CSV table of C-alpha atoms in Angstrom, one decimal:
chain,number,residue,atom,x,y,z
A,1178,UNK,CA,-159.2,101.5,-82.8
A,1179,UNK,CA,-155.9,101.6,-84.6
A,1180,UNK,CA,-153.9,98.5,-83.9
A,1181,UNK,CA,-150.7,100.0,-85.2
A,1182,UNK,CA,-150.6,102.5,-82.4
A,1183,UNK,CA,-151.5,100.1,-79.6
A,1184,UNK,CA,-149.2,99.1,-76.6
A,1185,UNK,CA,-148.1,95.6,-76.0
A,1186,UNK,CA,-150.8,93.0,-76.2
A,1187,UNK,CA,-152.4,91.7,-72.9
A,1188,UNK,CA,-153.0,88.4,-74.8
A,1189,UNK,CA,-150.5,87.1,-77.3
A,1190,UNK,CA,-151.5,83.5,-78.4
A,1191,UNK,CA,-149.2,82.3,-81.2
A,1192,UNK,CA,-149.7,79.3,-83.5
A,1193,UNK,CA,-151.9,77.4,-81.1
A,1194,UNK,CA,-152.6,73.7,-81.9
A,1195,UNK,CA,-154.5,71.2,-79.9
A,1196,UNK,CA,-154.8,67.5,-80.8
A,1197,UNK,CA,-157.0,64.9,-79.2
A,1198,UNK,CA,-155.5,61.6,-80.4
A,1199,UNK,CA,-156.1,61.9,-84.2
A,1200,UNK,CA,-158.5,64.9,-84.1
A,1201,UNK,CA,-157.0,68.4,-84.4
A,1202,UNK,CA,-159.5,70.7,-82.5
A,1203,UNK,CA,-157.4,73.9,-82.9
A,1204,UNK,CA,-155.0,74.2,-85.8
A,1205,UNK,CA,-152.4,77.1,-85.9
A,1206,UNK,CA,-154.6,79.8,-84.4
A,1207,UNK,CA,-153.0,83.1,-83.3
A,1208,UNK,CA,-154.9,85.8,-81.5
A,1209,UNK,CA,-153.8,89.2,-80.2
A,1210,UNK,CA,-155.8,91.2,-77.7
A,1211,UNK,CA,-154.6,94.7,-76.8
A,1212,UNK,CA,-155.4,96.8,-73.7
A,1213,UNK,CA,-158.9,98.3,-73.7
A,1214,UNK,CA,-159.8,96.2,-76.8
A,1215,UNK,CA,-162.8,93.9,-77.0
A,1216,UNK,CA,-162.3,91.0,-79.5
A,1217,UNK,CA,-165.0,88.7,-80.6
A,1218,UNK,CA,-164.1,85.0,-80.9
A,1219,UNK,CA,-166.7,83.7,-83.3
A,1220,UNK,CA,-167.6,80.5,-85.1
A,1221,UNK,CA,-170.2,77.7,-85.2
A,1222,UNK,CA,-170.4,75.0,-82.6
A,1223,UNK,CA,-167.4,72.7,-82.9
A,1224,UNK,CA,-165.2,75.4,-84.4
A,1225,UNK,CA,-162.6,75.3,-81.6
A,1226,UNK,CA,-163.7,78.3,-79.5
A,1227,UNK,CA,-164.1,76.5,-76.2
A,1228,UNK,CA,-160.9,74.5,-76.7
A,1229,UNK,CA,-159.1,77.8,-77.4
A,1230,UNK,CA,-160.5,79.4,-74.3
A,1231,UNK,CA,-159.5,76.4,-72.2
A,1232,UNK,CA,-155.9,76.7,-73.4
A,1233,UNK,CA,-155.9,80.4,-72.5
A,1234,UNK,CA,-157.1,79.6,-69.0
A,1235,UNK,CA,-154.4,77.0,-68.6
A,1236,UNK,CA,-157.0,74.1,-68.3
A,1237,UNK,CA,-155.6,72.5,-71.5
A,1238,UNK,CA,-152.0,72.6,-72.6
A,1239,UNK,CA,-151.5,73.4,-76.3
A,1240,UNK,CA,-150.0,70.6,-78.3
A,1241,UNK,CA,-148.0,73.3,-80.0
A,1242,UNK,CA,-147.8,77.1,-79.7
A,1243,UNK,CA,-147.3,79.7,-76.9
A,1244,UNK,CA,-149.5,82.0,-74.8
A,1245,UNK,CA,-148.4,85.2,-73.1
A,1246,UNK,CA,-150.7,87.0,-70.8
A,1247,UNK,CA,-149.8,90.6,-69.8
A,1248,UNK,CA,-146.2,89.7,-70.7
A,1249,UNK,CA,-146.0,86.4,-68.8
A,1250,UNK,CA,-145.5,83.1,-70.5
A,1251,UNK,CA,-148.4,80.8,-69.4
A,1252,UNK,CA,-146.3,77.6,-69.7
A,1253,UNK,CA,-143.4,78.9,-67.5
A,1254,UNK,CA,-145.0,81.6,-65.3
A,1255,UNK,CA,-148.5,80.1,-64.8
A,1256,UNK,CA,-149.3,81.8,-61.5
A,1257,UNK,CA,-148.2,85.3,-62.7
A,1258,UNK,CA,-150.0,84.9,-66.0
A,1259,UNK,CA,-153.3,83.8,-64.5
A,1260,UNK,CA,-153.2,86.3,-61.6
A,1261,UNK,CA,-154.6,89.0,-63.8
A,1262,UNK,CA,-156.9,86.9,-65.8
A,1263,UNK,CA,-160.6,86.0,-65.1
A,1264,UNK,CA,-163.5,84.2,-66.9
A,1265,UNK,CA,-167.2,84.0,-66.9
A,1266,UNK,CA,-169.5,81.5,-68.7
A,1267,UNK,CA,-173.0,80.3,-68.3
A,1268,UNK,CA,-171.7,76.7,-67.9
A,1269,UNK,CA,-169.2,77.6,-65.2
A,1270,UNK,CA,-171.5,78.2,-62.2
A,1271,UNK,CA,-170.4,79.5,-58.8
A,1272,UNK,CA,-171.1,77.3,-55.8
A,1273,UNK,CA,-174.8,77.2,-55.2
A,1274,UNK,CA,-174.7,76.7,-51.4
A,1275,UNK,CA,-172.9,80.0,-50.8
A,1276,UNK,CA,-174.3,83.5,-51.0
A,1277,UNK,CA,-173.2,86.0,-53.6
A,1278,UNK,CA,-171.1,87.9,-51.0
A,1279,UNK,CA,-169.5,84.7,-49.8
A,1280,UNK,CA,-168.6,83.6,-53.3
A,1281,UNK,CA,-167.0,87.0,-54.0
A,1282,UNK,CA,-165.1,86.9,-50.8
A,1283,UNK,CA,-163.7,83.4,-51.4
A,1284,UNK,CA,-162.6,84.2,-55.1
A,1285,UNK,CA,-161.2,87.5,-53.8
A,1286,UNK,CA,-159.0,85.6,-51.3
A,1287,UNK,CA,-158.0,83.2,-53.9
A,1288,UNK,CA,-156.8,86.1,-56.1
A,1289,UNK,CA,-155.3,87.8,-53.1
A,1290,UNK,CA,-157.3,91.0,-53.8
A,1291,UNK,CA,-156.2,94.0,-51.8
A,1292,UNK,CA,-158.9,96.1,-50.2
A,1293,UNK,CA,-161.2,93.2,-50.8
A,1294,UNK,CA,-164.3,94.4,-48.9
A,1295,UNK,CA,-164.5,97.6,-51.0
A,1296,UNK,CA,-164.0,95.6,-54.2
A,1297,UNK,CA,-166.8,93.2,-53.3
A,1298,UNK,CA,-169.2,96.0,-52.8
A,1299,UNK,CA,-168.0,97.7,-55.9
A,1300,UNK,CA,-168.7,94.7,-58.2
A,1301,UNK,CA,-172.0,94.0,-56.4
A,1302,UNK,CA,-173.1,97.5,-57.2
A,1303,UNK,CA,-171.9,97.4,-60.9
A,1304,UNK,CA,-174.1,94.4,-61.6
A,1305,UNK,CA,-177.1,95.5,-59.4
A,1306,UNK,CA,-176.8,92.7,-57.0
A,1307,UNK,CA,-177.0,94.5,-53.7
A,1308,UNK,CA,-180.4,93.0,-52.8
A,1309,UNK,CA,-179.1,89.5,-53.5
A,1310,UNK,CA,-175.7,89.9,-51.7
A,1311,UNK,CA,-176.8,87.5,-48.9
A,1312,UNK,CA,-178.9,85.2,-51.0
A,1313,UNK,CA,-177.5,81.7,-51.9
A,1314,UNK,CA,-176.3,81.6,-55.5
A,1315,UNK,CA,-178.3,78.4,-56.2
A,1316,UNK,CA,-181.7,80.0,-55.6
A,1317,UNK,CA,-181.0,83.0,-57.9
A,1318,UNK,CA,-182.6,83.1,-61.3
A,1319,UNK,CA,-180.4,82.3,-64.3
A,1320,UNK,CA,-180.0,86.0,-65.2
A,1321,UNK,CA,-179.0,86.8,-61.6
A,1322,UNK,CA,-176.5,84.0,-61.5
A,1323,UNK,CA,-175.0,85.3,-64.7
A,1324,UNK,CA,-174.6,88.8,-63.2
A,1325,UNK,CA,-173.0,87.2,-60.1
A,1326,UNK,CA,-170.5,85.3,-62.3
A,1327,UNK,CA,-169.7,88.5,-64.1
A,1328,UNK,CA,-169.1,90.3,-60.8
A,1329,UNK,CA,-166.7,87.4,-59.8
A,1330,UNK,CA,-164.9,87.9,-63.1
A,1331,UNK,CA,-164.1,91.5,-62.2
A,1332,UNK,CA,-163.1,91.0,-58.5
A,1333,UNK,CA,-159.4,90.9,-59.2
A,1334,UNK,CA,-159.5,93.8,-61.7
A,1335,UNK,CA,-158.2,91.5,-64.5
A,1336,UNK,CA,-156.1,92.6,-67.4
A,1337,UNK,CA,-157.5,89.8,-69.6
A,1338,UNK,CA,-161.1,88.9,-69.3
A,1339,UNK,CA,-162.5,85.8,-71.1
A,1340,UNK,CA,-166.3,85.9,-71.6
A,1341,UNK,CA,-168.1,82.9,-73.1
A,1342,UNK,CA,-171.7,83.9,-74.1
A,1343,UNK,CA,-171.9,86.3,-71.2
A,1344,UNK,CA,-175.4,87.6,-71.9
A,1345,UNK,CA,-177.0,84.4,-73.1
A,1346,UNK,CA,-179.4,84.1,-70.2
A,1347,UNK,CA,-180.2,87.8,-69.8
A,1348,UNK,CA,-183.2,89.7,-70.9
A,1349,UNK,CA,-182.5,92.5,-73.5
A,1350,UNK,CA,-182.5,95.3,-71.0
A,1351,UNK,CA,-180.1,93.7,-68.6
A,1352,UNK,CA,-178.0,92.4,-71.4
A,1353,UNK,CA,-177.5,96.0,-72.7
A,1354,UNK,CA,-176.5,97.2,-69.2
A,1355,UNK,CA,-174.0,94.3,-68.9
A,1356,UNK,CA,-172.5,95.1,-72.3
A,1357,UNK,CA,-172.0,98.7,-71.3
A,1358,UNK,CA,-170.5,97.7,-68.0
A,1359,UNK,CA,-168.0,95.5,-69.6
A,1360,UNK,CA,-167.1,98.0,-72.3
A,1361,UNK,CA,-166.7,100.8,-69.7
A,1362,UNK,CA,-164.5,98.5,-67.5
A,1363,UNK,CA,-162.3,97.5,-70.5
A,1364,UNK,CA,-161.8,101.1,-71.6
A,1365,UNK,CA,-161.1,102.6,-68.1
A,1366,UNK,CA,-159.0,99.7,-66.8
A,1367,UNK,CA,-157.1,99.0,-70.0
A,1368,UNK,CA,-158.4,95.4,-69.9
A,1369,UNK,CA,-158.4,93.2,-72.9
A,1370,UNK,CA,-161.6,91.2,-73.4
A,1371,UNK,CA,-162.1,88.1,-75.5
A,1372,UNK,CA,-165.8,87.7,-76.0
A,1373,UNK,CA,-167.7,84.7,-77.6
A,1374,UNK,CA,-171.3,85.1,-78.7
A,1375,UNK,CA,-173.8,83.8,-81.2
A,1376,UNK,CA,-175.6,87.2,-81.0
A,1377,UNK,CA,-174.2,89.1,-84.0
A,1378,UNK,CA,-176.1,92.3,-83.1
A,1379,UNK,CA,-174.2,92.2,-79.7
A,1380,UNK,CA,-170.9,91.5,-81.4
A,1381,UNK,CA,-171.3,94.4,-83.7
A,1382,UNK,CA,-172.2,96.7,-80.8
A,1383,UNK,CA,-169.4,95.6,-78.4
A,1384,UNK,CA,-166.4,94.3,-80.3
A,1385,UNK,CA,-163.6,96.4,-81.8
A,1386,UNK,CA,-162.5,93.4,-83.8
A,1387,UNK,CA,-163.6,89.8,-84.5
A,1388,UNK,CA,-161.9,86.6,-85.4
A,1389,UNK,CA,-163.8,83.8,-87.0
A,1390,UNK,CA,-162.8,80.2,-86.4
A,1391,UNK,CA,-164.0,77.4,-88.7
A,1392,UNK,CA,-163.0,73.7,-88.2
A,1393,UNK,CA,-160.2,74.7,-85.8
A,1394,UNK,CA,-158.6,77.2,-88.1
A,1395,UNK,CA,-158.7,81.0,-88.0
A,1396,UNK,CA,-160.5,81.8,-91.2
A,1397,UNK,CA,-160.9,85.6,-91.2
A,1398,UNK,CA,-160.7,88.6,-88.9
A,1399,UNK,CA,-161.4,92.3,-88.9
A,1400,UNK,CA,-163.7,95.2,-87.9
A,1401,UNK,CA,-167.2,93.7,-87.3
A,1402,UNK,CA,-168.8,96.7,-88.9
A,1403,UNK,CA,-166.8,96.5,-92.2
A,1404,UNK,CA,-165.8,92.8,-92.4
A,1405,UNK,CA,-169.2,91.6,-93.9
A,1406,UNK,CA,-169.0,93.9,-96.9
A,1407,UNK,CA,-165.4,93.0,-97.5
A,1408,UNK,CA,-166.7,89.5,-98.1
A,1409,UNK,CA,-169.8,90.5,-100.0
A,1410,UNK,CA,-172.3,89.9,-97.1
A,1411,UNK,CA,-174.9,92.4,-96.0
A,1412,UNK,CA,-174.2,91.9,-92.2
A,1413,UNK,CA,-172.3,89.9,-89.6
A,1414,UNK,CA,-175.1,87.3,-89.3
A,1415,UNK,CA,-175.0,86.5,-93.0
A,1416,UNK,CA,-171.2,86.3,-92.8
A,1417,UNK,CA,-171.5,83.9,-89.8
A,1418,UNK,CA,-173.9,81.6,-91.6
A,1419,UNK,CA,-171.5,81.5,-94.5
A,1420,UNK,CA,-168.6,80.6,-92.2
A,1421,UNK,CA,-170.8,77.9,-90.6
A,1422,UNK,CA,-172.1,76.4,-93.8
A,1423,UNK,CA,-169.8,77.2,-96.7
A,1424,UNK,CA,-166.4,78.5,-95.4
A,1425,UNK,CA,-164.7,77.5,-98.6
A,1426,UNK,CA,-166.9,79.9,-100.6
A,1427,UNK,CA,-165.3,83.0,-98.9
A,1428,UNK,CA,-162.8,85.0,-100.9
A,1429,UNK,CA,-159.8,84.8,-98.5
């Protein structure tokens, strides 16, 4: 994917900084995600990924910096910016006392989705949830709950999709189907996706570009297929380990 020929970014995060008292969790991080592009947000635990995502979702306000989503400034046009954003993570579960269908209906109403009934059954079909449509979310297996959460994440046809470890609880076969579903959606809907994962095989398969965070700073970025060799590593996993253990050893 050639970034020089891409249209305006669906996500433009500039110089983000987030301080907790004396601790700087994110320090001068800038991220662009273009329509139809899947970008991997990588780094070890504590690197600043979750803080960054929480700023992009409007849960945390940046100490410094700006965020534009599909052209709208998050600080000044919050409703408009978040209207075309959605999110899925294993730690952000849907209400367990409601069925899959009920959850999708409620989130569809929250997002004011047009033609909602058709959209509900469309995402149910995409994630193979038809037989669980009227089952309470809380009694589903962890993999089924993940698929329901991903269905919720597509209910408003987002222009920016934030996915935090979206396949962590899935078996390899289902994970591959989910990866293909998200990639196809991104390409056809011109949706930008920011995808965090510790599965470097998955990242190489799914992502057009990756950005590595280390200790709150953006360390390196590039094509996941070529970036390791640029830094003298055999693959993305070896590069990840170096970023986690010896970030200062990289030739930046």
